[in-house]
PDB file of C-alpha atoms in Angstrom:
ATOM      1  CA  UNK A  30      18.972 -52.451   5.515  1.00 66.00           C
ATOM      2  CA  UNK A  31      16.953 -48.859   5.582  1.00 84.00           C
ATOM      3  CA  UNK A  32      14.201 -50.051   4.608  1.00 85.00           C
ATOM      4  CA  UNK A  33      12.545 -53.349   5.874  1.00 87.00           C
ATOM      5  CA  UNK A  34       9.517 -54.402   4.808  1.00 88.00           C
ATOM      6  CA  UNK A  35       6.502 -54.276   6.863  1.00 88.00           C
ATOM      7  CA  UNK A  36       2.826 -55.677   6.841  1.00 93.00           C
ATOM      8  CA  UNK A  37       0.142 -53.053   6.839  1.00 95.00           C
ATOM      9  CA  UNK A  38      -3.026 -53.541   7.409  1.00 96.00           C
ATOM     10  CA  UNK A  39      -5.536 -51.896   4.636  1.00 97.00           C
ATOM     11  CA  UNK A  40      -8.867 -51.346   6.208  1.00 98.00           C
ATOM     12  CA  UNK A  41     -12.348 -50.684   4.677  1.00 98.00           C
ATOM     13  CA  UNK A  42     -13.990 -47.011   5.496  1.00 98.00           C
ATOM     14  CA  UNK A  43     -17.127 -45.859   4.258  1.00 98.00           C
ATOM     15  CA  UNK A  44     -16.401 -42.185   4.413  1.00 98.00           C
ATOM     16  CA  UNK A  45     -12.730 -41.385   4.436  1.00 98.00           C
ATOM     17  CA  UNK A  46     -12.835 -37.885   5.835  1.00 98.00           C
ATOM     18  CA  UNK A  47     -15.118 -39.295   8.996  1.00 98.00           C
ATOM     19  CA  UNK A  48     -12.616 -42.175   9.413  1.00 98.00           C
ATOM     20  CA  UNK A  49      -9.566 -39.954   9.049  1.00 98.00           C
ATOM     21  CA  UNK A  50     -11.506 -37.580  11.569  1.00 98.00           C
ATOM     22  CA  UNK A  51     -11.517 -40.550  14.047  1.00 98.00           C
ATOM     23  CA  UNK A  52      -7.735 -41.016  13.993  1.00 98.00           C
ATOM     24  CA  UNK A  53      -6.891 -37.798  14.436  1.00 98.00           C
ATOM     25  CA  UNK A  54      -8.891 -36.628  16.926  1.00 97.00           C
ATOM     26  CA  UNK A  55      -9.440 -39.472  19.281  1.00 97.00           C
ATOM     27  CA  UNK A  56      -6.468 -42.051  18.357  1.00 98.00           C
ATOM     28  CA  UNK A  57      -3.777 -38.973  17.737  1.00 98.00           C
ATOM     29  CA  UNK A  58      -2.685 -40.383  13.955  1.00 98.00           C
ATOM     30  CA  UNK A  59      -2.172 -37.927  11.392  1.00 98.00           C
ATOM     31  CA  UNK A  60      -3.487 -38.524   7.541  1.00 97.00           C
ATOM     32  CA  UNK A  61      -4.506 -37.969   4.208  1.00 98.00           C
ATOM     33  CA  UNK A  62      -6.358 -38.968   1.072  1.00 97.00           C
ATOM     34  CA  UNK A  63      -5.868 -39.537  -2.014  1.00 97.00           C
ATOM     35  CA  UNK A  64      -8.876 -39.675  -3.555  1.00 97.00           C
ATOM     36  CA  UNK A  65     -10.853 -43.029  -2.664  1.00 98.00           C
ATOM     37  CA  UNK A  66      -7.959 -44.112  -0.391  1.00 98.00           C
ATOM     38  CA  UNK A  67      -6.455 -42.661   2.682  1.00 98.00           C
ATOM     39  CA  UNK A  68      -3.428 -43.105   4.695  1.00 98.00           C
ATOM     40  CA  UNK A  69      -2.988 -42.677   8.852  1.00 98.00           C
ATOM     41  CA  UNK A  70       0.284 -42.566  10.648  1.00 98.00           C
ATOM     42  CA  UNK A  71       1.061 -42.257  13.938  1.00 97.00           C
ATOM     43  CA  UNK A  72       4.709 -42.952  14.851  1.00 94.00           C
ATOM     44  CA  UNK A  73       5.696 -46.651  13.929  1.00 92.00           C
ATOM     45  CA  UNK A  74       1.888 -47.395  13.306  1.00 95.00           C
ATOM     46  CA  UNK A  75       0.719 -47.195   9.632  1.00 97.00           C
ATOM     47  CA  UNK A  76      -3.142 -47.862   8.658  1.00 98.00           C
ATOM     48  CA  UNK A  77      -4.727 -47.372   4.779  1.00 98.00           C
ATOM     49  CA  UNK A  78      -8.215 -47.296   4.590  1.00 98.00           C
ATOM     50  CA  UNK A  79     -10.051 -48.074   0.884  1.00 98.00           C
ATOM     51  CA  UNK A  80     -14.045 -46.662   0.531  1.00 98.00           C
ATOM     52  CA  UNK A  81     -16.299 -49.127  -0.318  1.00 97.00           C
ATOM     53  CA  UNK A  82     -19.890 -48.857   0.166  1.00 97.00           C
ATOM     54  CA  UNK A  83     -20.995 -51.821   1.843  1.00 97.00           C
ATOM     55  CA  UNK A  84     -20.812 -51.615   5.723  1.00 96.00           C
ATOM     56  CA  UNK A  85     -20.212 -55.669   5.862  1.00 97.00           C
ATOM     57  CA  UNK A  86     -16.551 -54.848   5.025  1.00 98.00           C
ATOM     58  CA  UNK A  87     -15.588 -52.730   7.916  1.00 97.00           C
ATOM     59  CA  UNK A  88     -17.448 -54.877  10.126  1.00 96.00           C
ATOM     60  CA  UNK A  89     -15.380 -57.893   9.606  1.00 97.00           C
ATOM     61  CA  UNK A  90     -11.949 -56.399   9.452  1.00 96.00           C
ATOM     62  CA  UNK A  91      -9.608 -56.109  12.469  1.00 96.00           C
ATOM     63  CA  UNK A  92      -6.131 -55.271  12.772  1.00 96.00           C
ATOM     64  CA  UNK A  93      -3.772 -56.245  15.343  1.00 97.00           C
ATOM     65  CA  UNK A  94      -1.294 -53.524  16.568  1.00 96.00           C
ATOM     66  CA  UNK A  95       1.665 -54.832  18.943  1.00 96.00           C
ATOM     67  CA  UNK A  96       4.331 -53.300  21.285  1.00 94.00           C
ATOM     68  CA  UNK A  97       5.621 -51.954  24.443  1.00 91.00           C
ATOM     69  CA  UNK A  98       4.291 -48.770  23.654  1.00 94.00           C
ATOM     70  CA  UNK A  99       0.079 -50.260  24.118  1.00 97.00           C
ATOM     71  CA  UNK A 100      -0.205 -49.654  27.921  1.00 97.00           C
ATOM     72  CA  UNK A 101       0.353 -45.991  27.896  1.00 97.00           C
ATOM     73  CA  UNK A 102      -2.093 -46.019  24.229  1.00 97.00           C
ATOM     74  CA  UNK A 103      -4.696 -47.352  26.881  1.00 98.00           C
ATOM     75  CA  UNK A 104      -3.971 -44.765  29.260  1.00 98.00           C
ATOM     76  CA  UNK A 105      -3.964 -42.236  26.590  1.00 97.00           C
ATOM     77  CA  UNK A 106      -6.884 -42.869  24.825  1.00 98.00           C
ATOM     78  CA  UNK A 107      -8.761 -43.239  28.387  1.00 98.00           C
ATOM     79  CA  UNK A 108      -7.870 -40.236  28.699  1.00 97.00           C
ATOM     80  CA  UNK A 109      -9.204 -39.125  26.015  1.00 96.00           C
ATOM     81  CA  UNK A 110     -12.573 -40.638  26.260  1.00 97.00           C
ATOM     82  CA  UNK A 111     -12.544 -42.942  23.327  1.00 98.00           C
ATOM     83  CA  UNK A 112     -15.692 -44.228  22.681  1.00 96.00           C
ATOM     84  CA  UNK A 113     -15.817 -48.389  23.100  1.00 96.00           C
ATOM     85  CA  UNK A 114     -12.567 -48.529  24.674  1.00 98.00           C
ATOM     86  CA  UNK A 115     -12.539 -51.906  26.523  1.00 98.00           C
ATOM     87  CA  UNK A 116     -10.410 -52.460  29.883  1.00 97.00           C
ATOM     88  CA  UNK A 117      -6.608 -53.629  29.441  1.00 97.00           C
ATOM     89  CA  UNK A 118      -6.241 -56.863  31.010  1.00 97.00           C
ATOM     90  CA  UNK A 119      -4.054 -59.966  30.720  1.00 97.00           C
ATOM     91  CA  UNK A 120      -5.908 -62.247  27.870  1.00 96.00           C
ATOM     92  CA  UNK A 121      -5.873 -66.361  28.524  1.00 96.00           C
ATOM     93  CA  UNK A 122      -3.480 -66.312  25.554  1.00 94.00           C
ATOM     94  CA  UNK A 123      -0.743 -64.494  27.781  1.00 95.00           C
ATOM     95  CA  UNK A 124      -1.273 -60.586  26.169  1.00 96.00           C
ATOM     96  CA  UNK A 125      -2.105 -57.466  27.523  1.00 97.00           C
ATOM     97  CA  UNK A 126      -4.528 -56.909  25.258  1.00 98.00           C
ATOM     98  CA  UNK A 127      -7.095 -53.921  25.209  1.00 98.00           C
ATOM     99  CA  UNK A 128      -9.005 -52.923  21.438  1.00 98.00           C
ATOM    100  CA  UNK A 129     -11.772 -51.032  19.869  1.00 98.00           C
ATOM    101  CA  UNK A 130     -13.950 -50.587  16.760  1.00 98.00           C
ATOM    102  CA  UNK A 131     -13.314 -47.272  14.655  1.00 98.00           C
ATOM    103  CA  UNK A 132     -16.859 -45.380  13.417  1.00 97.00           C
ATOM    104  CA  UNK A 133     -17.157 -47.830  10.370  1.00 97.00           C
ATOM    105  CA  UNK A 134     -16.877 -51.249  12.553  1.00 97.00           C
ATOM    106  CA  UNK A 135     -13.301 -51.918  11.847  1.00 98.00           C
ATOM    107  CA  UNK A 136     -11.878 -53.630  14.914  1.00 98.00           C
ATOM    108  CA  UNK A 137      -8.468 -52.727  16.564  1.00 98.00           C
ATOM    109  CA  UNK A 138      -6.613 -54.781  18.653  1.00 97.00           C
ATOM    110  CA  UNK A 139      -4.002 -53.697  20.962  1.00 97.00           C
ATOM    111  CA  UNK A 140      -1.551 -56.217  22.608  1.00 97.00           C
ATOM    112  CA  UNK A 141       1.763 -56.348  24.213  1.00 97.00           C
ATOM    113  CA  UNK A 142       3.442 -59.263  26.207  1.00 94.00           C
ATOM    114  CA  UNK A 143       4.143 -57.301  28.932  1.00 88.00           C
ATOM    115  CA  UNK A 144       3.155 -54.131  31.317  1.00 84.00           C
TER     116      UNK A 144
END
């Protein structure tokens, strides 16, 4: 099969070109809209964003992003200076797990089983 099908995650921005602005510059994705919707890509990793105007959306959205490529995402985006970046530690549930929240409140999770 060429062409398995995935899950991905469609997240709620309230200004497309600052969210796409975000995951270029600090989280290294590349993107682009198309006209109230937008689409980041960074390797394997695929996020759509939709505008909407309330800010309760973003807020309580989070996406989950899992593999053996999260520690050196950490150590990149430490690197980097990524604002809200929390540590990357081993979570009760048995993950590596670091995350943070994009400009608009959308969480991101990071995990991986191991380092």
């Amino acid at each position: 099969m060429t062409d398995p099908a995935r899950c991905i995650p469609i997240l709620a921005s309230l200004d497309l070109a600052e969210t796409l602005a975000f995951y270029r510059d600090q989280l290294g994705f590349t993107g682009e809209t198309y006209g109230d919707y937008a689409i980041a890509r960074r390797q394997a990793m695929e996020l759509h964003f939709w505008l909407c105007k309330d800010r309760i959306h973003p807020e309580h959205t989070a996406c989950y992003i899992r593999g053996g490529q999260v520690p050196a995402l950490h150590a990149e985006f430490a690197a980097r200076g990524v604002p809200g970046l929390s540590d990357f530690a081993l979570r009760p549930w048995n993950m590596h797990e670091f995350h943070l929240h994009d400009p608009h409140g959308n969480l991101l999770r990071f995990g991986c089983t191991e380092v």
